[in-house]
PDB file of C-alpha atoms in Angstrom:
ATOM      1  CA  UNK A   1      46.519 118.002 -16.326  1.00  0.00           C
ATOM      2  CA  UNK A   2      49.399 118.262 -18.687  1.00  0.00           C
ATOM      3  CA  UNK A   3      52.683 119.920 -17.858  1.00  0.00           C
ATOM      4  CA  UNK A   4      54.876 121.778 -20.303  1.00  0.00           C
ATOM      5  CA  UNK A   5      58.252 120.341 -21.307  1.00  0.00           C
ATOM      6  CA  UNK A   6      61.062 122.633 -20.202  1.00  0.00           C
ATOM      7  CA  UNK A   7      63.435 123.395 -23.066  1.00  0.00           C
ATOM      8  CA  UNK A   8      66.239 124.859 -20.927  1.00  0.00           C
ATOM      9  CA  UNK A   9      69.520 123.116 -21.827  1.00  0.00           C
ATOM     10  CA  UNK A  10      71.312 121.416 -18.957  1.00  0.00           C
ATOM     11  CA  UNK A  11      74.852 120.145 -19.151  1.00  0.00           C
ATOM     12  CA  UNK A  12      77.437 119.133 -16.594  1.00  0.00           C
ATOM     13  CA  UNK A  13      77.949 122.710 -15.404  1.00  0.00           C
ATOM     14  CA  UNK A  14      74.839 124.422 -16.776  1.00  0.00           C
ATOM     15  CA  UNK A  15      71.583 125.544 -15.221  1.00  0.00           C
ATOM     16  CA  UNK A  16      68.337 123.637 -15.153  1.00  0.00           C
ATOM     17  CA  UNK A  17      64.618 124.257 -15.024  1.00  0.00           C
ATOM     18  CA  UNK A  18      63.784 126.366 -12.023  1.00  0.00           C
ATOM     19  CA  UNK A  19      61.332 125.101  -9.440  1.00  0.00           C
ATOM     20  CA  UNK A  20      58.000 126.873  -9.921  1.00  0.00           C
ATOM     21  CA  UNK A  21      54.836 127.035  -7.802  1.00  0.00           C
ATOM     22  CA  UNK A  22      54.013 123.396  -8.545  1.00  0.00           C
ATOM     23  CA  UNK A  23      57.340 122.383  -7.037  1.00  0.00           C
ATOM     24  CA  UNK A  24      57.206 123.865  -3.536  1.00  0.00           C
ATOM     25  CA  UNK A  25      58.924 122.099  -0.671  1.00  0.00           C
ATOM     26  CA  UNK A  26      56.942 119.045   0.456  1.00  0.00           C
ATOM     27  CA  UNK A  27      55.080 118.924   3.732  1.00  0.00           C
ATOM     28  CA  UNK A  28      53.927 122.563   3.805  1.00  0.00           C
ATOM     29  CA  UNK A  29      50.213 121.784   4.122  1.00  0.00           C
ATOM     30  CA  UNK A  30      48.761 122.093   7.637  1.00  0.00           C
ATOM     31  CA  UNK A  31      47.433 118.542   7.313  1.00  0.00           C
ATOM     32  CA  UNK A  32      50.210 116.437   5.745  1.00  0.00           C
ATOM     33  CA  UNK A  33      47.789 113.767   4.545  1.00  0.00           C
ATOM     34  CA  UNK A  34      47.999 109.982   4.770  1.00  0.00           C
ATOM     35  CA  UNK A  35      51.161 107.867   4.626  1.00  0.00           C
ATOM     36  CA  UNK A  36      52.420 106.454   1.343  1.00  0.00           C
ATOM     37  CA  UNK A  37      52.568 102.647   1.265  1.00  0.00           C
ATOM     38  CA  UNK A  38      54.760 100.665  -1.135  1.00  0.00           C
ATOM     39  CA  UNK A  39      54.766  96.888  -1.604  1.00  0.00           C
ATOM     40  CA  UNK A  40      57.799  95.487  -3.464  1.00  0.00           C
ATOM     41  CA  UNK A  41      56.371  92.619  -5.534  1.00  0.00           C
ATOM     42  CA  UNK A  42      59.616  91.935  -7.411  1.00  0.00           C
ATOM     43  CA  UNK A  43      61.826  93.268 -10.200  1.00  0.00           C
ATOM     44  CA  UNK A  44      60.466  96.827 -10.755  1.00  0.00           C
ATOM     45  CA  UNK A  45      56.880  95.980  -9.771  1.00  0.00           C
ATOM     46  CA  UNK A  46      55.431  97.988  -6.890  1.00  0.00           C
ATOM     47  CA  UNK A  47      51.970  98.501  -5.463  1.00  0.00           C
ATOM     48  CA  UNK A  48      51.769 102.185  -4.537  1.00  0.00           C
ATOM     49  CA  UNK A  49      48.931 103.097  -2.157  1.00  0.00           C
ATOM     50  CA  UNK A  50      48.081 106.623  -1.069  1.00  0.00           C
ATOM     51  CA  UNK A  51      44.759 107.006   0.702  1.00  0.00           C
ATOM     52  CA  UNK A  52      42.153 105.434  -1.616  1.00  0.00           C
ATOM     53  CA  UNK A  53      44.463 105.620  -4.667  1.00  0.00           C
ATOM     54  CA  UNK A  54      46.401 102.550  -5.826  1.00  0.00           C
ATOM     55  CA  UNK A  55      48.965 102.414  -8.639  1.00  0.00           C
ATOM     56  CA  UNK A  56      50.863  99.437 -10.038  1.00  0.00           C
ATOM     57  CA  UNK A  57      54.301 100.012 -11.547  1.00  0.00           C
ATOM     58  CA  UNK A  58      55.986  97.966 -14.288  1.00  0.00           C
ATOM     59  CA  UNK A  59      53.820  94.826 -13.922  1.00  0.00           C
ATOM     60  CA  UNK A  60      56.017  91.722 -14.125  1.00  0.00           C
ATOM     61  CA  UNK A  61      54.390  88.524 -12.858  1.00  0.00           C
ATOM     62  CA  UNK A  62      56.358  85.820 -14.638  1.00  0.00           C
ATOM     63  CA  UNK A  63      57.283  82.920 -12.381  1.00  0.00           C
ATOM     64  CA  UNK A  64      60.753  81.654 -11.505  1.00  0.00           C
ATOM     65  CA  UNK A  65      62.175  79.780 -14.489  1.00  0.00           C
ATOM     66  CA  UNK A  66      60.033  81.551 -17.089  1.00  0.00           C
ATOM     67  CA  UNK A  67      61.613  83.727 -19.763  1.00  0.00           C
ATOM     68  CA  UNK A  68      61.132  87.437 -20.388  1.00  0.00           C
ATOM     69  CA  UNK A  69      61.394  88.599 -23.995  1.00  0.00           C
ATOM     70  CA  UNK A  70      63.736  91.560 -24.388  1.00  0.00           C
ATOM     71  CA  UNK A  71      63.501  92.010 -28.154  1.00  0.00           C
ATOM     72  CA  UNK A  72      65.636  90.960 -31.126  1.00  0.00           C
ATOM     73  CA  UNK A  73      65.374  87.339 -30.032  1.00  0.00           C
ATOM     74  CA  UNK A  74      66.936  88.027 -26.624  1.00  0.00           C
ATOM     75  CA  UNK A  75      65.378  86.349 -23.606  1.00  0.00           C
ATOM     76  CA  UNK A  76      66.288  86.211 -19.930  1.00  0.00           C
ATOM     77  CA  UNK A  77      65.251  83.644 -17.327  1.00  0.00           C
ATOM     78  CA  UNK A  78      63.588  84.802 -14.133  1.00  0.00           C
ATOM     79  CA  UNK A  79      65.406  83.781 -10.959  1.00  0.00           C
ATOM     80  CA  UNK A  80      62.825  84.885  -8.390  1.00  0.00           C
ATOM     81  CA  UNK A  81      59.138  84.418  -7.668  1.00  0.00           C
ATOM     82  CA  UNK A  82      56.895  87.519  -7.500  1.00  0.00           C
ATOM     83  CA  UNK A  83      55.543  88.222  -4.018  1.00  0.00           C
ATOM     84  CA  UNK A  84      51.993  88.534  -5.397  1.00  0.00           C
ATOM     85  CA  UNK A  85      50.150  87.174  -8.418  1.00  0.00           C
ATOM     86  CA  UNK A  86      48.592  89.605 -10.881  1.00  0.00           C
ATOM     87  CA  UNK A  87      45.170  88.671  -9.494  1.00  0.00           C
ATOM     88  CA  UNK A  88      46.281  89.432  -5.929  1.00  0.00           C
ATOM     89  CA  UNK A  89      47.853  92.740  -6.961  1.00  0.00           C
ATOM     90  CA  UNK A  90      44.672  93.875  -8.714  1.00  0.00           C
ATOM     91  CA  UNK A  91      42.240  92.459  -6.142  1.00  0.00           C
ATOM     92  CA  UNK A  92      41.717  95.706  -4.238  1.00  0.00           C
ATOM     93  CA  UNK A  93      41.232  97.716  -7.425  1.00  0.00           C
ATOM     94  CA  UNK A  94      43.790  99.686  -9.402  1.00  0.00           C
ATOM     95  CA  UNK A  95      43.506 103.308 -10.465  1.00  0.00           C
ATOM     96  CA  UNK A  96      46.333 103.187 -13.019  1.00  0.00           C
ATOM     97  CA  UNK A  97      49.472 101.406 -14.157  1.00  0.00           C
ATOM     98  CA  UNK A  98      52.735 103.344 -14.410  1.00  0.00           C
ATOM     99  CA  UNK A  99      54.858 101.690 -17.096  1.00  0.00           C
ATOM    100  CA  UNK A 100      58.413 102.943 -17.573  1.00  0.00           C
ATOM    101  CA  UNK A 101      58.904 101.195 -20.913  1.00  0.00           C
ATOM    102  CA  UNK A 102      57.877  98.225 -23.006  1.00  0.00           C
ATOM    103  CA  UNK A 103      60.270  95.398 -22.168  1.00  0.00           C
ATOM    104  CA  UNK A 104      59.274  91.852 -21.226  1.00  0.00           C
ATOM    105  CA  UNK A 105      60.540  92.167 -17.657  1.00  0.00           C
ATOM    106  CA  UNK A 106      58.351  95.250 -17.094  1.00  0.00           C
ATOM    107  CA  UNK A 107      55.215  94.353 -19.039  1.00  0.00           C
ATOM    108  CA  UNK A 108      54.873  90.612 -19.561  1.00  0.00           C
ATOM    109  CA  UNK A 109      52.327  88.224 -21.016  1.00  0.00           C
ATOM    110  CA  UNK A 110      50.903  87.446 -17.553  1.00  0.00           C
ATOM    111  CA  UNK A 111      50.174  91.128 -16.923  1.00  0.00           C
ATOM    112  CA  UNK A 112      48.826  91.577 -20.434  1.00  0.00           C
ATOM    113  CA  UNK A 113      46.264  88.811 -19.972  1.00  0.00           C
ATOM    114  CA  UNK A 114      45.553  89.398 -16.276  1.00  0.00           C
ATOM    115  CA  UNK A 115      44.982  93.154 -16.136  1.00  0.00           C
ATOM    116  CA  UNK A 116      41.763  94.894 -17.157  1.00  0.00           C
ATOM    117  CA  UNK A 117      42.278  96.363 -20.662  1.00  0.00           C
ATOM    118  CA  UNK A 118      40.206  99.385 -19.605  1.00  0.00           C
ATOM    119  CA  UNK A 119      42.765 100.258 -16.927  1.00  0.00           C
ATOM    120  CA  UNK A 120      44.563 103.588 -17.476  1.00  0.00           C
ATOM    121  CA  UNK A 121      48.253 103.094 -18.291  1.00  0.00           C
ATOM    122  CA  UNK A 122      50.649 106.052 -18.018  1.00  0.00           C
ATOM    123  CA  UNK A 123      53.730 105.376 -20.091  1.00  0.00           C
ATOM    124  CA  UNK A 124      55.902 106.558 -22.971  1.00  0.00           C
ATOM    125  CA  UNK A 125      54.314 107.514 -26.313  1.00  0.00           C
ATOM    126  CA  UNK A 126      56.102 104.517 -27.885  1.00  0.00           C
ATOM    127  CA  UNK A 127      54.581 102.055 -25.415  1.00  0.00           C
ATOM    128  CA  UNK A 128      51.151 103.717 -25.419  1.00  0.00           C
ATOM    129  CA  UNK A 129      50.769 103.306 -29.185  1.00  0.00           C
ATOM    130  CA  UNK A 130      51.573  99.612 -28.999  1.00  0.00           C
ATOM    131  CA  UNK A 131      49.357  98.991 -26.001  1.00  0.00           C
ATOM    132  CA  UNK A 132      46.388 100.711 -27.631  1.00  0.00           C
ATOM    133  CA  UNK A 133      46.690  99.363 -31.147  1.00  0.00           C
ATOM    134  CA  UNK A 134      48.230  95.922 -30.641  1.00  0.00           C
ATOM    135  CA  UNK A 135      47.135  94.817 -27.168  1.00  0.00           C
ATOM    136  CA  UNK A 136      43.753  96.464 -26.637  1.00  0.00           C
ATOM    137  CA  UNK A 137      44.672  98.691 -23.670  1.00  0.00           C
ATOM    138  CA  UNK A 138      42.606 101.569 -24.990  1.00  0.00           C
ATOM    139  CA  UNK A 139      43.322 103.933 -22.087  1.00  0.00           C
ATOM    140  CA  UNK A 140      47.099 103.895 -22.450  1.00  0.00           C
ATOM    141  CA  UNK A 141      48.402 107.467 -22.437  1.00  0.00           C
ATOM    142  CA  UNK A 142      51.814 108.511 -23.714  1.00  0.00           C
ATOM    143  CA  UNK A 143      53.675 111.143 -21.698  1.00  0.00           C
ATOM    144  CA  UNK A 144      56.697 113.069 -22.900  1.00  0.00           C
ATOM    145  CA  UNK A 145      59.310 114.421 -20.504  1.00  0.00           C
ATOM    146  CA  UNK A 146      57.751 116.869 -18.003  1.00  0.00           C
ATOM    147  CA  UNK A 147      54.156 116.012 -19.002  1.00  0.00           C
ATOM    148  CA  UNK A 148      51.910 115.414 -15.991  1.00  0.00           C
ATOM    149  CA  UNK A 149      48.651 113.735 -15.045  1.00  0.00           C
ATOM    150  CA  UNK A 150      46.802 114.013 -11.739  1.00  0.00           C
ATOM    151  CA  UNK A 151      44.739 111.271 -10.126  1.00  0.00           C
ATOM    152  CA  UNK A 152      42.354 112.304  -7.326  1.00  0.00           C
ATOM    153  CA  UNK A 153      40.032 110.450  -4.957  1.00  0.00           C
ATOM    154  CA  UNK A 154      38.763 110.867  -1.420  1.00  0.00           C
ATOM    155  CA  UNK A 155      40.336 114.281  -0.930  1.00  0.00           C
ATOM    156  CA  UNK A 156      43.880 113.261  -1.899  1.00  0.00           C
ATOM    157  CA  UNK A 157      45.806 113.342  -5.155  1.00  0.00           C
ATOM    158  CA  UNK A 158      48.870 111.952  -6.880  1.00  0.00           C
ATOM    159  CA  UNK A 159      50.438 114.121  -9.545  1.00  0.00           C
ATOM    160  CA  UNK A 160      52.633 112.035 -11.848  1.00  0.00           C
ATOM    161  CA  UNK A 161      55.233 113.784 -13.972  1.00  0.00           C
ATOM    162  CA  UNK A 162      57.198 111.938 -16.663  1.00  0.00           C
ATOM    163  CA  UNK A 163      60.936 112.478 -16.268  1.00  0.00           C
ATOM    164  CA  UNK A 164      64.018 111.958 -18.450  1.00  0.00           C
ATOM    165  CA  UNK A 165      65.512 108.464 -18.564  1.00  0.00           C
ATOM    166  CA  UNK A 166      67.833 106.773 -21.027  1.00  0.00           C
ATOM    167  CA  UNK A 167      68.278 103.006 -21.365  1.00  0.00           C
ATOM    168  CA  UNK A 168      71.733 103.187 -22.962  1.00  0.00           C
ATOM    169  CA  UNK A 169      74.630 105.553 -23.355  1.00  0.00           C
ATOM    170  CA  UNK A 170      75.593 105.160 -27.007  1.00  0.00           C
ATOM    171  CA  UNK A 171      73.163 106.330 -29.683  1.00  0.00           C
ATOM    172  CA  UNK A 172      72.954 103.166 -31.847  1.00  0.00           C
ATOM    173  CA  UNK A 173      72.079 101.022 -28.836  1.00  0.00           C
ATOM    174  CA  UNK A 174      69.677 103.642 -27.536  1.00  0.00           C
ATOM    175  CA  UNK A 175      67.810 103.596 -30.843  1.00  0.00           C
ATOM    176  CA  UNK A 176      67.566  99.806 -30.672  1.00  0.00           C
ATOM    177  CA  UNK A 177      65.989  99.852 -27.196  1.00  0.00           C
ATOM    178  CA  UNK A 178      62.520 101.142 -26.273  1.00  0.00           C
ATOM    179  CA  UNK A 179      62.267 104.698 -24.925  1.00  0.00           C
ATOM    180  CA  UNK A 180      62.071 104.923 -21.131  1.00  0.00           C
ATOM    181  CA  UNK A 181      60.505 107.369 -18.712  1.00  0.00           C
ATOM    182  CA  UNK A 182      61.209 108.052 -15.086  1.00  0.00           C
ATOM    183  CA  UNK A 183      58.387 109.281 -12.874  1.00  0.00           C
ATOM    184  CA  UNK A 184      57.867 111.726 -10.038  1.00  0.00           C
ATOM    185  CA  UNK A 185      54.820 111.021  -7.890  1.00  0.00           C
ATOM    186  CA  UNK A 186      53.825 114.054  -5.819  1.00  0.00           C
ATOM    187  CA  UNK A 187      51.330 113.016  -3.162  1.00  0.00           C
ATOM    188  CA  UNK A 188      49.183 115.288  -1.022  1.00  0.00           C
ATOM    189  CA  UNK A 189      45.760 116.603  -0.205  1.00  0.00           C
ATOM    190  CA  UNK A 190      43.728 117.679  -3.231  1.00  0.00           C
ATOM    191  CA  UNK A 191      44.541 121.265  -4.164  1.00  0.00           C
ATOM    192  CA  UNK A 192      47.360 121.544  -1.606  1.00  0.00           C
ATOM    193  CA  UNK A 193      51.149 121.451  -2.051  1.00  0.00           C
ATOM    194  CA  UNK A 194      52.592 117.924  -2.073  1.00  0.00           C
ATOM    195  CA  UNK A 195      53.357 116.273   1.249  1.00  0.00           C
ATOM    196  CA  UNK A 196      55.589 113.570  -0.244  1.00  0.00           C
ATOM    197  CA  UNK A 197      57.653 113.140  -3.384  1.00  0.00           C
ATOM    198  CA  UNK A 198      58.487 109.686  -4.724  1.00  0.00           C
ATOM    199  CA  UNK A 199      60.933 109.402  -7.629  1.00  0.00           C
ATOM    200  CA  UNK A 200      61.032 106.229  -9.742  1.00  0.00           C
ATOM    201  CA  UNK A 201      64.058 106.130 -12.019  1.00  0.00           C
ATOM    202  CA  UNK A 202      62.945 103.667 -14.684  1.00  0.00           C
ATOM    203  CA  UNK A 203      65.663 101.709 -16.482  1.00  0.00           C
ATOM    204  CA  UNK A 204      68.188 104.476 -16.989  1.00  0.00           C
ATOM    205  CA  UNK A 205      71.886 105.040 -17.269  1.00  0.00           C
ATOM    206  CA  UNK A 206      73.636 108.180 -16.032  1.00  0.00           C
ATOM    207  CA  UNK A 207      73.274 111.147 -18.400  1.00  0.00           C
ATOM    208  CA  UNK A 208      72.799 114.920 -18.207  1.00  0.00           C
ATOM    209  CA  UNK A 209      68.993 114.698 -18.185  1.00  0.00           C
ATOM    210  CA  UNK A 210      69.159 113.400 -14.622  1.00  0.00           C
ATOM    211  CA  UNK A 211      70.766 116.673 -13.533  1.00  0.00           C
ATOM    212  CA  UNK A 212      67.636 118.460 -14.697  1.00  0.00           C
ATOM    213  CA  UNK A 213      65.608 116.279 -12.336  1.00  0.00           C
ATOM    214  CA  UNK A 214      67.865 117.245  -9.436  1.00  0.00           C
ATOM    215  CA  UNK A 215      67.470 120.927 -10.329  1.00  0.00           C
ATOM    216  CA  UNK A 216      63.701 120.776 -10.660  1.00  0.00           C
ATOM    217  CA  UNK A 217      63.144 118.705  -7.504  1.00  0.00           C
ATOM    218  CA  UNK A 218      65.691 119.779  -4.881  1.00  0.00           C
ATOM    219  CA  UNK A 219      63.523 118.193  -2.152  1.00  0.00           C
ATOM    220  CA  UNK A 220      62.894 114.485  -2.727  1.00  0.00           C
ATOM    221  CA  UNK A 221      61.602 112.169  -0.010  1.00  0.00           C
ATOM    222  CA  UNK A 222      62.177 108.762  -1.573  1.00  0.00           C
ATOM    223  CA  UNK A 223      63.992 107.524  -4.682  1.00  0.00           C
ATOM    224  CA  UNK A 224      63.164 104.091  -6.096  1.00  0.00           C
ATOM    225  CA  UNK A 225      66.177 103.140  -8.224  1.00  0.00           C
ATOM    226  CA  UNK A 226      66.201 100.497 -10.960  1.00  0.00           C
ATOM    227  CA  UNK A 227      69.562  98.778 -10.486  1.00  0.00           C
ATOM    228  CA  UNK A 228      70.931  95.383 -11.534  1.00  0.00           C
ATOM    229  CA  UNK A 229      73.622  96.387 -14.022  1.00  0.00           C
ATOM    230  CA  UNK A 230      71.707  94.645 -16.820  1.00  0.00           C
ATOM    231  CA  UNK A 231      74.256  93.338 -19.313  1.00  0.00           C
ATOM    232  CA  UNK A 232      73.399  92.486 -22.924  1.00  0.00           C
ATOM    233  CA  UNK A 233      75.442  90.367 -25.354  1.00  0.00           C
ATOM    234  CA  UNK A 234      78.563  92.289 -26.321  1.00  0.00           C
ATOM    235  CA  UNK A 235      78.997  93.533 -22.760  1.00  0.00           C
ATOM    236  CA  UNK A 236      76.636  96.508 -23.057  1.00  0.00           C
ATOM    237  CA  UNK A 237      75.304  97.646 -19.668  1.00  0.00           C
ATOM    238  CA  UNK A 238      71.810  99.165 -19.918  1.00  0.00           C
ATOM    239  CA  UNK A 239      70.734  99.757 -16.298  1.00  0.00           C
ATOM    240  CA  UNK A 240      72.482 101.240 -13.295  1.00  0.00           C
ATOM    241  CA  UNK A 241      75.018  98.995 -11.608  1.00  0.00           C
ATOM    242  CA  UNK A 242      76.016  99.511  -7.979  1.00  0.00           C
ATOM    243  CA  UNK A 243      78.575 102.319  -8.458  1.00  0.00           C
ATOM    244  CA  UNK A 244      76.402 104.202 -10.960  1.00  0.00           C
ATOM    245  CA  UNK A 245      73.378 103.876  -8.688  1.00  0.00           C
ATOM    246  CA  UNK A 246      75.347 105.313  -5.777  1.00  0.00           C
ATOM    247  CA  UNK A 247      76.470 108.189  -7.989  1.00  0.00           C
ATOM    248  CA  UNK A 248      72.833 108.959  -8.824  1.00  0.00           C
ATOM    249  CA  UNK A 249      71.955 109.015  -5.115  1.00  0.00           C
ATOM    250  CA  UNK A 250      74.720 111.550  -4.556  1.00  0.00           C
ATOM    251  CA  UNK A 251      73.319 113.689  -7.393  1.00  0.00           C
ATOM    252  CA  UNK A 252      69.654 113.590  -6.334  1.00  0.00           C
ATOM    253  CA  UNK A 253      70.176 113.579  -2.536  1.00  0.00           C
ATOM    254  CA  UNK A 254      66.850 111.922  -1.649  1.00  0.00           C
ATOM    255  CA  UNK A 255      66.048 111.431   2.023  1.00  0.00           C
ATOM    256  CA  UNK A 256      65.606 107.688   1.477  1.00  0.00           C
ATOM    257  CA  UNK A 257      66.463 105.156  -1.238  1.00  0.00           C
ATOM    258  CA  UNK A 258      64.551 101.983  -2.088  1.00  0.00           C
ATOM    259  CA  UNK A 259      66.492  99.759  -4.531  1.00  0.00           C
ATOM    260  CA  UNK A 260      64.585  97.559  -6.991  1.00  0.00           C
ATOM    261  CA  UNK A 261      65.301  95.714 -10.281  1.00  0.00           C
ATOM    262  CA  UNK A 262      68.215  93.586  -9.091  1.00  0.00           C
ATOM    263  CA  UNK A 263      68.776  89.845  -8.894  1.00  0.00           C
ATOM    264  CA  UNK A 264      65.546  88.934 -10.680  1.00  0.00           C
ATOM    265  CA  UNK A 265      66.880  87.904 -14.116  1.00  0.00           C
ATOM    266  CA  UNK A 266      69.992  86.281 -15.507  1.00  0.00           C
ATOM    267  CA  UNK A 267      70.927  89.472 -17.397  1.00  0.00           C
ATOM    268  CA  UNK A 268      71.271  91.363 -14.101  1.00  0.00           C
ATOM    269  CA  UNK A 269      74.955  91.164 -13.186  1.00  0.00           C
ATOM    270  CA  UNK A 270      75.301  93.720 -10.378  1.00  0.00           C
ATOM    271  CA  UNK A 271      73.841  92.448  -7.073  1.00  0.00           C
ATOM    272  CA  UNK A 272      72.412  94.635  -4.342  1.00  0.00           C
ATOM    273  CA  UNK A 273      75.669  94.224  -2.391  1.00  0.00           C
ATOM    274  CA  UNK A 274      77.491  96.229  -5.100  1.00  0.00           C
ATOM    275  CA  UNK A 275      75.143  99.163  -4.550  1.00  0.00           C
ATOM    276  CA  UNK A 276      75.425  98.983  -0.767  1.00  0.00           C
ATOM    277  CA  UNK A 277      79.230  98.904  -0.945  1.00  0.00           C
ATOM    278  CA  UNK A 278      79.353 101.845  -3.365  1.00  0.00           C
ATOM    279  CA  UNK A 279      76.872 103.809  -1.221  1.00  0.00           C
ATOM    280  CA  UNK A 280      79.011 103.219   1.851  1.00  0.00           C
ATOM    281  CA  UNK A 281      82.076 104.571   0.032  1.00  0.00           C
ATOM    282  CA  UNK A 282      80.152 107.721  -0.954  1.00  0.00           C
ATOM    283  CA  UNK A 283      78.746 108.240   2.538  1.00  0.00           C
ATOM    284  CA  UNK A 284      75.121 107.660   1.526  1.00  0.00           C
ATOM    285  CA  UNK A 285      74.605 104.143   2.892  1.00  0.00           C
ATOM    286  CA  UNK A 286      72.410 105.499   5.706  1.00  0.00           C
ATOM    287  CA  UNK A 287      69.870 106.666   3.110  1.00  0.00           C
ATOM    288  CA  UNK A 288      69.273 103.144   1.776  1.00  0.00           C
ATOM    289  CA  UNK A 289      66.331 101.410   3.456  1.00  0.00           C
ATOM    290  CA  UNK A 290      66.522  97.657   4.292  1.00  0.00           C
ATOM    291  CA  UNK A 291      64.247  96.882   1.379  1.00  0.00           C
ATOM    292  CA  UNK A 292      64.160  93.506  -0.366  1.00  0.00           C
ATOM    293  CA  UNK A 293      61.681  91.485  -2.423  1.00  0.00           C
ATOM    294  CA  UNK A 294      58.304  91.081  -0.755  1.00  0.00           C
ATOM    295  CA  UNK A 295      58.837  93.847   1.824  1.00  0.00           C
ATOM    296  CA  UNK A 296      56.511  96.773   2.408  1.00  0.00           C
ATOM    297  CA  UNK A 297      57.547 100.346   3.147  1.00  0.00           C
ATOM    298  CA  UNK A 298      55.476 103.079   4.779  1.00  0.00           C
ATOM    299  CA  UNK A 299      56.561 106.695   4.257  1.00  0.00           C
ATOM    300  CA  UNK A 300      55.027 109.096   6.759  1.00  0.00           C
ATOM    301  CA  UNK A 301      54.685 112.766   5.757  1.00  0.00           C
ATOM    302  CA  UNK A 302      55.921 115.368   8.178  1.00  0.00           C
ATOM    303  CA  UNK A 303      58.749 113.336   9.698  1.00  0.00           C
ATOM    304  CA  UNK A 304      59.253 111.510   6.361  1.00  0.00           C
ATOM    305  CA  UNK A 305      60.349 108.352   8.099  1.00  0.00           C
ATOM    306  CA  UNK A 306      60.438 105.077   6.163  1.00  0.00           C
ATOM    307  CA  UNK A 307      59.270 102.010   8.047  1.00  0.00           C
ATOM    308  CA  UNK A 308      59.979  98.678   6.346  1.00  0.00           C
ATOM    309  CA  UNK A 309      58.147  95.481   7.293  1.00  0.00           C
TER     310      UNK A 309
END
């Protein structure tokens, strides 16, 4: 199913796309459905399980000490070990990969060789073209902002909507970096309103497009934020650092926050502690779950609690 991009302009004090029938408050179905299970493998890589459906986000399985290629000859050394290998992550079967953008710390050579090339990949049009034509992933699908796809199995569904994201603030740098998408995963029983909403930011900086997300999804159960304050040569910051991440939490007002994409590579200069400190100053620290590499989170519909193990 494909959604329609909303052309309504949205600035600092403007309006945004109104919530329509597909964006009712979560948890309105009589049966709220199964819990949502997330396994933090490392960097921005998550296993997302909802009933019989399993998604893998931003597959990055390089080992500690190996280098991710970031383009234009830039590389960054990995500082952590992934909690699972690509074989372990795919062992139970994958229904799709959700790829925010085509950078070497989100889609690496280990994933490229270890994943089934017939696997559906939901990503940006830029990444989909390269995956199909250069890497043999023939089922890569490019989604523009507000486009949607629905995956269904065993009486449940996940509706994924591509959302605005922007890797850099200034235009020349933005043009030099690959386009990025955020994602909203709306989980629920097939044909029913969603019971849970999971937002994944992608590698983004703060910009007006994020206000449109807040307007369209006023009820958000969990936000997975890509942090790290990634710093390129010349001092350019291209992902949320701690203070910017806390500002985004204040804008979106999710019930719970799961931070990812921090401390994994040498280019990441803003540790998790920066985000926790900034969240405390803004009064949102209680929304941040105790979530670190290798941990698993279970989000229960209805009470929308997050249990981390």
